[in-house]
Amino acid sequence: MERLRFWVQALWFFFSNGYWAFPASGTLYQGPLKVLCSPGLNCYSCPAATTFCPIGSLQQLLLGVHLALQNGQAYVGSYVLGCMGLLGTICGRLICGWACPFGLIQEMLYRIPSPKVAVHGKLIWGKYLVLLVLVVLLPLMVVSDFGVGLPWFCKFLCPVGTLEAGIPMLLLMPDLRSAVGVLYLYKLCVLALVLIWSVAAFRPFCRTLCPLGAFYGLFNRVSLIRLKFNADNCTKCGACHRVCPVDIRVDQLPNSGECIRCLRCCTGACQSNALSVEIAGYVWQIMRHPSDRPCAKRGCL
Amino acid sequence: MTAPPIRTQQTNSRSSSRFRRTPLILLLVFLLVLLAGIAVDEPARVLEQARSVCVSCIGIG
């Protein structure tokens, strides 16, 4: 299952970043696919990006709400919010585990042999704070005299923009290099910290800072695709908790907002068929493949 | 290297406990929100933004 998940993640990475003609064209993708919502966090300023980033676009619309309303345009982010809400209601955080390009990058870094550390439990609330304050409130409320705000999350925190767009665009457009300043260096430091943290901890950005993960996490309990726990079959062995890379007590909170639906608990841990996947009311017991041996160590890949 | 096949077994035809209305209501609500956005031509604005480089987003300017 882990191998399948890796290939699905890799496919989504290339679907979301499928414009490989950018070195020849010298600019980013301009085609009609960019009206489609990327399910994962994927900067639309990346020269290879073929879809729009939901968090980036939502912020751009929210920061310009005052000006748009003054001009009689009702651009309040409903199209982007509708896309995000539909994805969240259908999949929940399954998207984080299976379709997010930056999630894949963090997981690849976590495979580097090194001492591993846990993410402190209280830090998981950070992403909800980022969603509320940096993505929604500040762009809406802190506006210039012209009625335009700032993309606070993208500008001051998002490491994806630096990695996928900042560095490639500077290589692609030499004219931009003269504009590099303190902000760019600060964002390079944020990116470096997140990447180093990802070597030591499993998906630290997704678990502590990602506003898209926070949004999808709100839907985990009600989404059409979710985990189903059968208490009658559970032997309380704790194997599901031991293999969970995001440290969830699966037998107590199978649909926690932290669960990214990697399904290791279903395929690599539970021997008693206490865990299954529910898709739109239908319950599927995933049979273990011979290669999915029970994994005793947390975070094993 | 190919991914191992995933074998699934449908254990019961319907979740016998209850029919969940919440996701259907949420789907309907977000579909309406999406359509409201399309009605005011917001996709064109999103497309316009996504086609340009957001220099402040990538740490320049």
Short mmCIF file of C-alpha atoms in Angstrom, two decimals:
data_model
loop_
_atom_site.label_atom_id
_atom_site.label_comp_id
_atom_site.label_asym_id
_atom_site.label_seq_id
_atom_site.Cartn_x
_atom_site.Cartn_y
_atom_site.Cartn_z
CA MET A 1 0.00 0.00 0.00
CA GLU A 2 2.85 2.37 0.78
CA ARG A 3 4.31 1.77 -2.66
CA LEU A 4 0.96 2.43 -4.31
CA ARG A 5 0.56 5.62 -2.29
CA PHE A 6 4.02 6.77 -3.35
CA TRP A 7 3.18 6.29 -7.03
CA VAL A 8 -0.16 8.07 -6.66
CA GLN A 9 1.60 10.96 -4.94
CA ALA A 10 4.23 11.04 -7.71
CA LEU A 11 1.50 11.05 -10.38
CA TRP A 12 -0.30 13.95 -8.70
CA PHE A 13 3.02 15.78 -8.41
CA PHE A 14 3.45 15.58 -12.18
CA PHE A 15 -0.24 16.32 -12.92
CA SER A 16 -0.02 19.47 -10.81
CA ASN A 17 3.34 20.43 -12.31
CA GLY A 18 3.04 19.13 -15.83
CA TYR A 19 4.21 22.10 -17.90
CA TRP A 20 7.76 21.16 -18.78
CA ALA A 21 8.10 23.59 -21.69
CA PHE A 22 8.86 26.49 -19.33
CA PRO A 23 12.65 26.51 -19.95
CA ALA A 24 11.88 27.10 -23.65
CA SER A 25 8.97 29.51 -23.18
CA GLY A 26 10.74 31.43 -20.42
CA THR A 27 7.55 31.86 -18.42
CA LEU A 28 4.97 29.95 -16.44
CA TYR A 29 2.03 27.97 -17.84
CA GLN A 30 -0.69 30.26 -19.23
CA GLY A 31 -3.21 27.69 -20.43
CA PRO A 32 -6.87 27.12 -19.53
CA LEU A 33 -6.16 24.29 -17.05
CA LYS A 34 -5.21 26.94 -14.53
CA VAL A 35 -8.87 27.51 -13.84
CA LEU A 36 -8.84 24.10 -12.11
CA CYS A 37 -8.15 23.76 -8.40
CA SER A 38 -5.05 21.89 -7.29
CA PRO A 39 -6.16 19.56 -4.49
CA GLY A 40 -2.86 19.94 -2.64
CA LEU A 41 -0.68 22.91 -1.73
CA ASN A 42 1.07 23.74 -5.01
CA CYS A 43 2.14 27.31 -5.83
CA TYR A 44 0.58 28.58 -9.06
CA SER A 45 3.59 30.82 -9.63
CA CYS A 46 5.66 27.68 -10.12
CA PRO A 47 6.64 27.74 -13.82
CA ALA A 48 5.49 24.11 -14.26
CA ALA A 49 2.19 24.47 -12.33
CA THR A 50 -0.88 23.57 -14.37
CA THR A 51 -3.55 24.36 -11.76
CA PHE A 52 -4.19 27.09 -9.19
CA CYS A 53 -3.28 26.80 -5.53
CA PRO A 54 -6.48 27.03 -3.45
CA ILE A 55 -4.83 28.85 -0.54
CA GLY A 56 -2.95 31.28 -2.80
CA SER A 57 -6.04 32.08 -4.86
CA LEU A 58 -8.31 32.40 -1.83
CA GLN A 59 -5.91 34.88 -0.30
CA GLN A 60 -5.60 36.89 -3.51
CA LEU A 61 -9.38 37.18 -3.68
CA LEU A 62 -9.81 38.01 0.02
CA LEU A 63 -7.14 40.73 0.01
CA GLY A 64 -8.91 42.42 -2.88
CA VAL A 65 -12.47 42.06 -1.57
CA HIS A 66 -12.83 45.73 -0.55
CA LEU A 67 -11.60 47.01 -3.89
CA ALA A 68 -13.67 44.50 -5.86
CA LEU A 69 -16.86 45.40 -3.99
CA GLN A 70 -16.17 49.11 -4.54
CA ASN A 71 -15.95 48.35 -8.26
CA GLY A 72 -19.17 46.38 -8.19
CA GLN A 73 -17.49 42.97 -8.57
CA ALA A 74 -18.55 40.23 -6.15
CA TYR A 75 -15.20 38.44 -6.04
CA VAL A 76 -15.36 37.13 -2.48
CA GLY A 77 -13.63 33.78 -3.00
CA SER A 78 -16.76 31.67 -3.40
CA TYR A 79 -15.47 29.75 -6.44
CA VAL A 80 -12.26 28.76 -4.64
CA LEU A 81 -14.05 28.03 -1.36
CA GLY A 82 -16.58 25.90 -3.25
CA CYS A 83 -13.77 23.87 -4.88
CA MET A 84 -12.01 23.40 -1.53
CA GLY A 85 -15.24 22.48 0.24
CA LEU A 86 -16.21 19.88 -2.36
CA LEU A 87 -12.75 18.30 -2.22
CA GLY A 88 -12.83 18.33 1.58
CA THR A 89 -16.33 16.84 1.79
CA ILE A 90 -15.46 14.01 -0.58
CA CYS A 91 -11.93 13.19 0.50
CA GLY A 92 -11.06 14.99 3.75
CA ARG A 93 -7.33 14.77 4.41
CA LEU A 94 -6.96 11.82 2.06
CA ILE A 95 -5.73 14.55 -0.30
CA CYS A 96 -2.85 15.36 2.07
CA GLY A 97 -1.74 11.75 2.14
CA TRP A 98 -2.20 10.91 -1.53
CA ALA A 99 -2.19 14.07 -3.67
CA CYS A 100 -0.11 16.85 -2.10
CA PRO A 101 3.21 17.57 -3.87
CA PHE A 102 4.78 19.21 -0.81
CA GLY A 103 3.66 16.29 1.35
CA LEU A 104 5.56 13.96 -0.99
CA ILE A 105 8.69 16.12 -0.74
CA GLN A 106 8.53 16.02 3.07
CA GLU A 107 8.03 12.25 3.08
CA MET A 108 11.03 11.77 0.79
CA LEU A 109 13.15 13.86 3.15
CA TYR A 110 11.93 11.79 6.12
CA ARG A 111 13.42 8.71 4.48
CA ILE A 112 16.91 10.14 4.98
CA PRO A 113 18.45 8.14 7.84
CA SER A 114 18.72 10.41 10.87
CA PRO A 115 17.58 10.65 14.49
CA LYS A 116 13.78 11.09 14.42
CA VAL A 117 11.80 13.35 16.71
CA ALA A 118 8.09 13.59 17.49
CA VAL A 119 6.03 16.71 16.78
CA HIS A 120 4.75 18.19 20.02
CA GLY A 121 1.01 17.68 20.41
CA LYS A 122 0.20 21.34 21.00
CA LEU A 123 1.91 22.46 17.80
CA ILE A 124 -0.86 20.87 15.72
CA TRP A 125 -3.13 23.79 16.63
CA GLY A 126 -0.76 26.14 14.80
CA LYS A 127 -2.21 25.28 11.40
CA TYR A 128 -5.72 26.32 12.47
CA LEU A 129 -4.28 29.62 13.70
CA VAL A 130 -2.47 30.09 10.38
CA LEU A 131 -5.70 29.39 8.46
CA LEU A 132 -7.77 31.78 10.50
CA VAL A 133 -5.28 34.62 11.01
CA LEU A 134 -2.83 34.60 8.09
CA VAL A 135 -5.13 33.30 5.34
CA VAL A 136 -8.47 34.88 6.25
CA LEU A 137 -8.40 37.65 8.85
CA LEU A 138 -5.24 39.62 8.06
CA PRO A 139 -5.75 39.78 4.26
CA LEU A 140 -9.34 40.89 4.87
CA MET A 141 -8.77 43.37 7.68
CA VAL A 142 -5.32 44.93 7.16
CA VAL A 143 -5.75 46.91 3.97
CA SER A 144 -3.99 49.88 2.41
CA ASP A 145 -5.60 53.24 1.59
CA PHE A 146 -6.46 51.75 -1.79
CA GLY A 147 -8.41 48.95 -0.11
CA VAL A 148 -5.91 46.19 -0.92
CA GLY A 149 -4.42 43.80 1.65
CA LEU A 150 -1.42 41.48 1.64
CA PRO A 151 -1.15 37.72 1.00
CA TRP A 152 0.17 37.19 4.53
CA PHE A 153 0.57 33.42 4.42
CA CYS A 154 2.14 33.30 0.95
CA LYS A 155 4.36 36.29 1.60
CA PHE A 156 5.64 35.54 5.08
CA LEU A 157 5.29 31.81 5.71
CA CYS A 158 4.65 29.54 2.72
CA PRO A 159 7.78 27.48 1.97
CA VAL A 160 6.12 25.94 -1.10
CA GLY A 161 6.16 29.26 -2.97
CA THR A 162 9.87 29.67 -2.29
CA LEU A 163 10.74 26.12 -3.32
CA GLU A 164 8.48 25.73 -6.35
CA ALA A 165 8.35 29.32 -7.60
CA GLY A 166 10.85 31.65 -5.90
CA ILE A 167 14.00 29.69 -6.73
CA PRO A 168 12.93 28.50 -10.24
CA MET A 169 11.62 31.93 -11.28
CA LEU A 170 14.89 33.60 -10.30
CA LEU A 171 16.75 31.07 -12.42
CA LEU A 172 14.29 31.53 -15.28
CA MET A 173 13.99 35.33 -15.17
CA PRO A 174 17.34 37.00 -14.49
CA ASP A 175 15.60 40.41 -14.41
CA LEU A 176 13.95 39.46 -11.12
CA ARG A 177 17.29 38.95 -9.36
CA SER A 178 17.74 42.68 -8.79
CA ALA A 179 14.56 42.64 -6.67
CA VAL A 180 15.90 40.08 -4.21
CA GLY A 181 16.03 41.47 -0.70
CA VAL A 182 15.63 40.67 2.97
CA LEU A 183 12.20 39.08 2.43
CA TYR A 184 13.59 36.56 -0.05
CA LEU A 185 16.44 35.62 2.30
CA TYR A 186 13.95 35.30 5.17
CA LYS A 187 11.78 32.98 3.08
CA LEU A 188 14.82 30.91 2.13
CA CYS A 189 15.50 30.49 5.87
CA VAL A 190 11.87 29.41 6.49
CA LEU A 191 12.17 26.89 3.66
CA ALA A 192 15.49 25.57 4.98
CA LEU A 193 14.06 25.16 8.49
CA VAL A 194 11.01 23.27 7.20
CA LEU A 195 13.15 20.99 5.02
CA ILE A 196 15.59 20.23 7.85
CA TRP A 197 12.68 19.61 10.23
CA SER A 198 11.18 17.24 7.63
CA VAL A 199 14.30 15.05 7.80
CA ALA A 200 13.81 14.63 11.55
CA ALA A 201 10.00 14.58 11.83
CA PHE A 202 7.23 13.15 9.66
CA ARG A 203 5.55 15.93 7.63
CA PRO A 204 6.07 18.71 10.18
CA PHE A 205 4.72 21.46 7.91
CA CYS A 206 1.49 19.56 7.18
CA ARG A 207 0.94 18.87 10.86
CA THR A 208 1.74 22.27 12.34
CA LEU A 209 1.49 25.04 9.75
CA CYS A 210 -0.42 24.02 6.61
CA PRO A 211 -3.72 25.94 6.35
CA LEU A 212 -4.98 23.64 3.60
CA GLY A 213 -4.43 20.61 5.82
CA ALA A 214 -6.27 22.43 8.60
CA PHE A 215 -9.20 23.12 6.27
CA TYR A 216 -9.42 19.53 5.00
CA GLY A 217 -8.98 18.25 8.56
CA LEU A 218 -12.26 19.92 9.53
CA PHE A 219 -14.01 17.50 7.15
CA ASN A 220 -12.31 14.26 8.24
CA ARG A 221 -15.20 13.17 10.46
CA VAL A 222 -17.88 13.78 7.88
CA SER A 223 -16.14 13.19 4.54
CA LEU A 224 -17.47 10.57 2.15
CA ILE A 225 -14.18 8.68 2.42
CA ARG A 226 -13.24 7.93 6.01
CA LEU A 227 -12.05 5.18 8.34
CA LYS A 228 -14.47 2.87 10.08
CA PHE A 229 -13.54 1.33 13.40
CA ASN A 230 -15.18 -1.86 14.59
CA ALA A 231 -14.79 -1.98 18.37
CA ASP A 232 -16.06 -5.57 18.52
CA ASN A 233 -13.07 -6.80 16.49
CA CYS A 234 -10.47 -4.67 18.28
CA THR A 235 -8.08 -6.54 20.58
CA LYS A 236 -6.61 -3.30 22.02
CA CYS A 237 -3.13 -4.41 20.93
CA GLY A 238 -2.16 -0.82 20.07
CA ALA A 239 -0.51 -1.80 16.76
CA CYS A 240 -2.47 0.86 14.85
CA HIS A 241 -1.15 3.58 17.16
CA ARG A 242 2.42 2.31 16.88
CA VAL A 243 2.49 2.48 13.07
CA CYS A 244 0.61 5.77 12.77
CA PRO A 245 3.08 8.34 11.39
CA VAL A 246 1.02 11.24 12.75
CA ASP A 247 0.65 9.72 16.21
CA ILE A 248 -3.13 9.20 16.35
CA ARG A 249 -4.89 6.82 18.72
CA VAL A 250 -6.75 5.23 15.82
CA ASP A 251 -8.90 3.07 18.10
CA GLN A 252 -10.16 6.20 19.87
CA LEU A 253 -10.24 8.80 17.08
CA PRO A 254 -10.20 6.99 13.72
CA ASN A 255 -11.33 10.15 11.93
CA SER A 256 -9.15 12.65 13.74
CA GLY A 257 -8.41 15.87 11.86
CA GLU A 258 -4.75 14.84 11.88
CA CYS A 259 -5.26 11.60 9.93
CA ILE A 260 -3.88 11.85 6.38
CA ARG A 261 -5.38 8.45 5.38
CA CYS A 262 -2.08 6.75 4.64
CA LEU A 263 -3.93 3.53 5.63
CA ARG A 264 -0.90 1.99 7.33
CA CYS A 265 -3.13 1.14 10.30
CA CYS A 266 -5.43 -0.85 7.99
CA THR A 267 -2.79 -2.63 5.94
CA GLY A 268 0.36 -2.76 8.05
CA ALA A 269 -0.91 -3.10 11.61
CA CYS A 270 -4.37 -4.38 12.42
CA GLN A 271 -4.51 -8.18 12.42
CA SER A 272 -8.10 -8.39 13.61
CA ASN A 273 -9.93 -6.49 10.84
CA ALA A 274 -11.06 -3.80 13.23
CA LEU A 275 -10.29 -1.04 10.73
CA SER A 276 -11.81 -0.57 7.30
CA VAL A 277 -12.41 2.20 4.80
CA GLU A 278 -15.90 3.63 4.31
CA ILE A 279 -16.58 5.18 0.92
CA ALA A 280 -19.97 6.90 0.63
CA GLY A 281 -21.54 4.46 3.05
CA TYR A 282 -19.96 1.33 1.59
CA VAL A 283 -17.48 -0.38 3.88
CA TRP A 284 -14.37 -1.94 2.36
CA GLN A 285 -12.04 -4.20 4.27
CA ILE A 286 -8.62 -3.78 2.68
CA MET A 287 -6.97 -7.17 2.54
CA ARG A 288 -3.29 -7.13 3.41
CA HIS A 289 -0.90 -7.84 0.55
CA PRO A 290 1.95 -10.22 1.41
CA SER A 291 4.37 -7.30 1.09
CA ASP A 292 2.44 -5.33 3.74
CA ARG A 293 4.02 -6.98 6.74
CA PRO A 294 2.96 -5.79 10.15
CA CYS A 295 5.17 -2.87 10.97
CA ALA A 296 6.10 -2.52 14.60
CA LYS A 297 8.05 0.68 14.38
CA ARG A 298 6.38 4.10 14.11
CA GLY A 299 7.23 5.89 10.91
CA CYS A 300 8.62 2.85 9.09
CA LEU A 301 8.33 3.12 5.33
CA MET B 1 8.96 -1.81 -10.09
CA THR B 2 5.22 -1.99 -10.00
CA ALA B 3 2.80 -1.23 -7.22
CA PRO B 4 1.30 -4.27 -5.53
CA PRO B 5 -2.36 -4.83 -6.32
CA ILE B 6 -4.74 -3.82 -3.62
CA ARG B 7 -7.39 -6.38 -2.95
CA THR B 8 -10.52 -5.13 -1.36
CA GLN B 9 -13.48 -6.92 -0.03
CA GLN B 10 -16.84 -5.32 0.36
CA THR B 11 -18.05 -6.47 3.74
CA ASN B 12 -21.61 -5.24 3.58
CA SER B 13 -23.53 -3.51 0.87
CA ARG B 14 -24.43 -0.45 2.92
CA SER B 15 -23.30 0.90 6.20
CA SER B 16 -26.07 -0.71 8.14
CA SER B 17 -26.03 1.77 11.01
CA ARG B 18 -27.27 4.94 9.41
CA PHE B 19 -27.46 6.87 6.22
CA ARG B 20 -25.24 9.90 6.59
CA ARG B 21 -26.87 13.12 5.56
CA THR B 22 -24.11 15.52 6.64
CA PRO B 23 -21.75 14.97 3.67
CA LEU B 24 -24.64 15.26 1.22
CA ILE B 25 -25.75 18.54 2.76
CA LEU B 26 -22.17 19.81 2.72
CA LEU B 27 -21.77 18.75 -0.91
CA LEU B 28 -24.92 20.64 -1.82
CA VAL B 29 -23.85 23.75 0.11
CA PHE B 30 -20.37 23.87 -1.43
CA LEU B 31 -21.77 23.17 -4.88
CA LEU B 32 -24.04 26.19 -4.47
CA VAL B 33 -21.09 28.27 -3.25
CA LEU B 34 -19.10 27.14 -6.29
CA LEU B 35 -21.96 27.99 -8.64
CA ALA B 36 -22.32 31.40 -6.99
CA GLY B 37 -18.65 32.02 -7.78
CA ILE B 38 -19.12 30.93 -11.38
CA ALA B 39 -22.20 33.16 -11.68
CA VAL B 40 -20.15 36.26 -10.85
CA ASP B 41 -17.36 35.18 -13.23
CA GLU B 42 -14.87 34.53 -10.47
CA PRO B 43 -13.07 31.74 -12.41
CA ALA B 44 -11.93 34.36 -14.93
CA ARG B 45 -10.40 36.39 -12.09
CA VAL B 46 -8.74 33.26 -10.64
CA LEU B 47 -7.37 32.38 -14.07
CA GLU B 48 -6.02 35.89 -14.52
CA GLN B 49 -4.23 35.71 -11.15
CA ALA B 50 -2.88 32.21 -11.73
CA ARG B 51 -1.42 33.18 -15.09
CA SER B 52 0.76 35.88 -13.58
CA VAL B 53 3.74 35.61 -11.25
CA CYS B 54 2.86 36.75 -7.73
CA VAL B 55 6.19 38.36 -6.84
CA SER B 56 5.32 39.07 -3.21
CA CYS B 57 4.17 35.46 -2.77
CA ILE B 58 7.54 34.11 -3.88
CA GLY B 59 9.47 36.48 -1.64
CA ILE B 60 10.36 39.22 -4.11
CA GLY B 61 8.97 42.68 -3.74
#
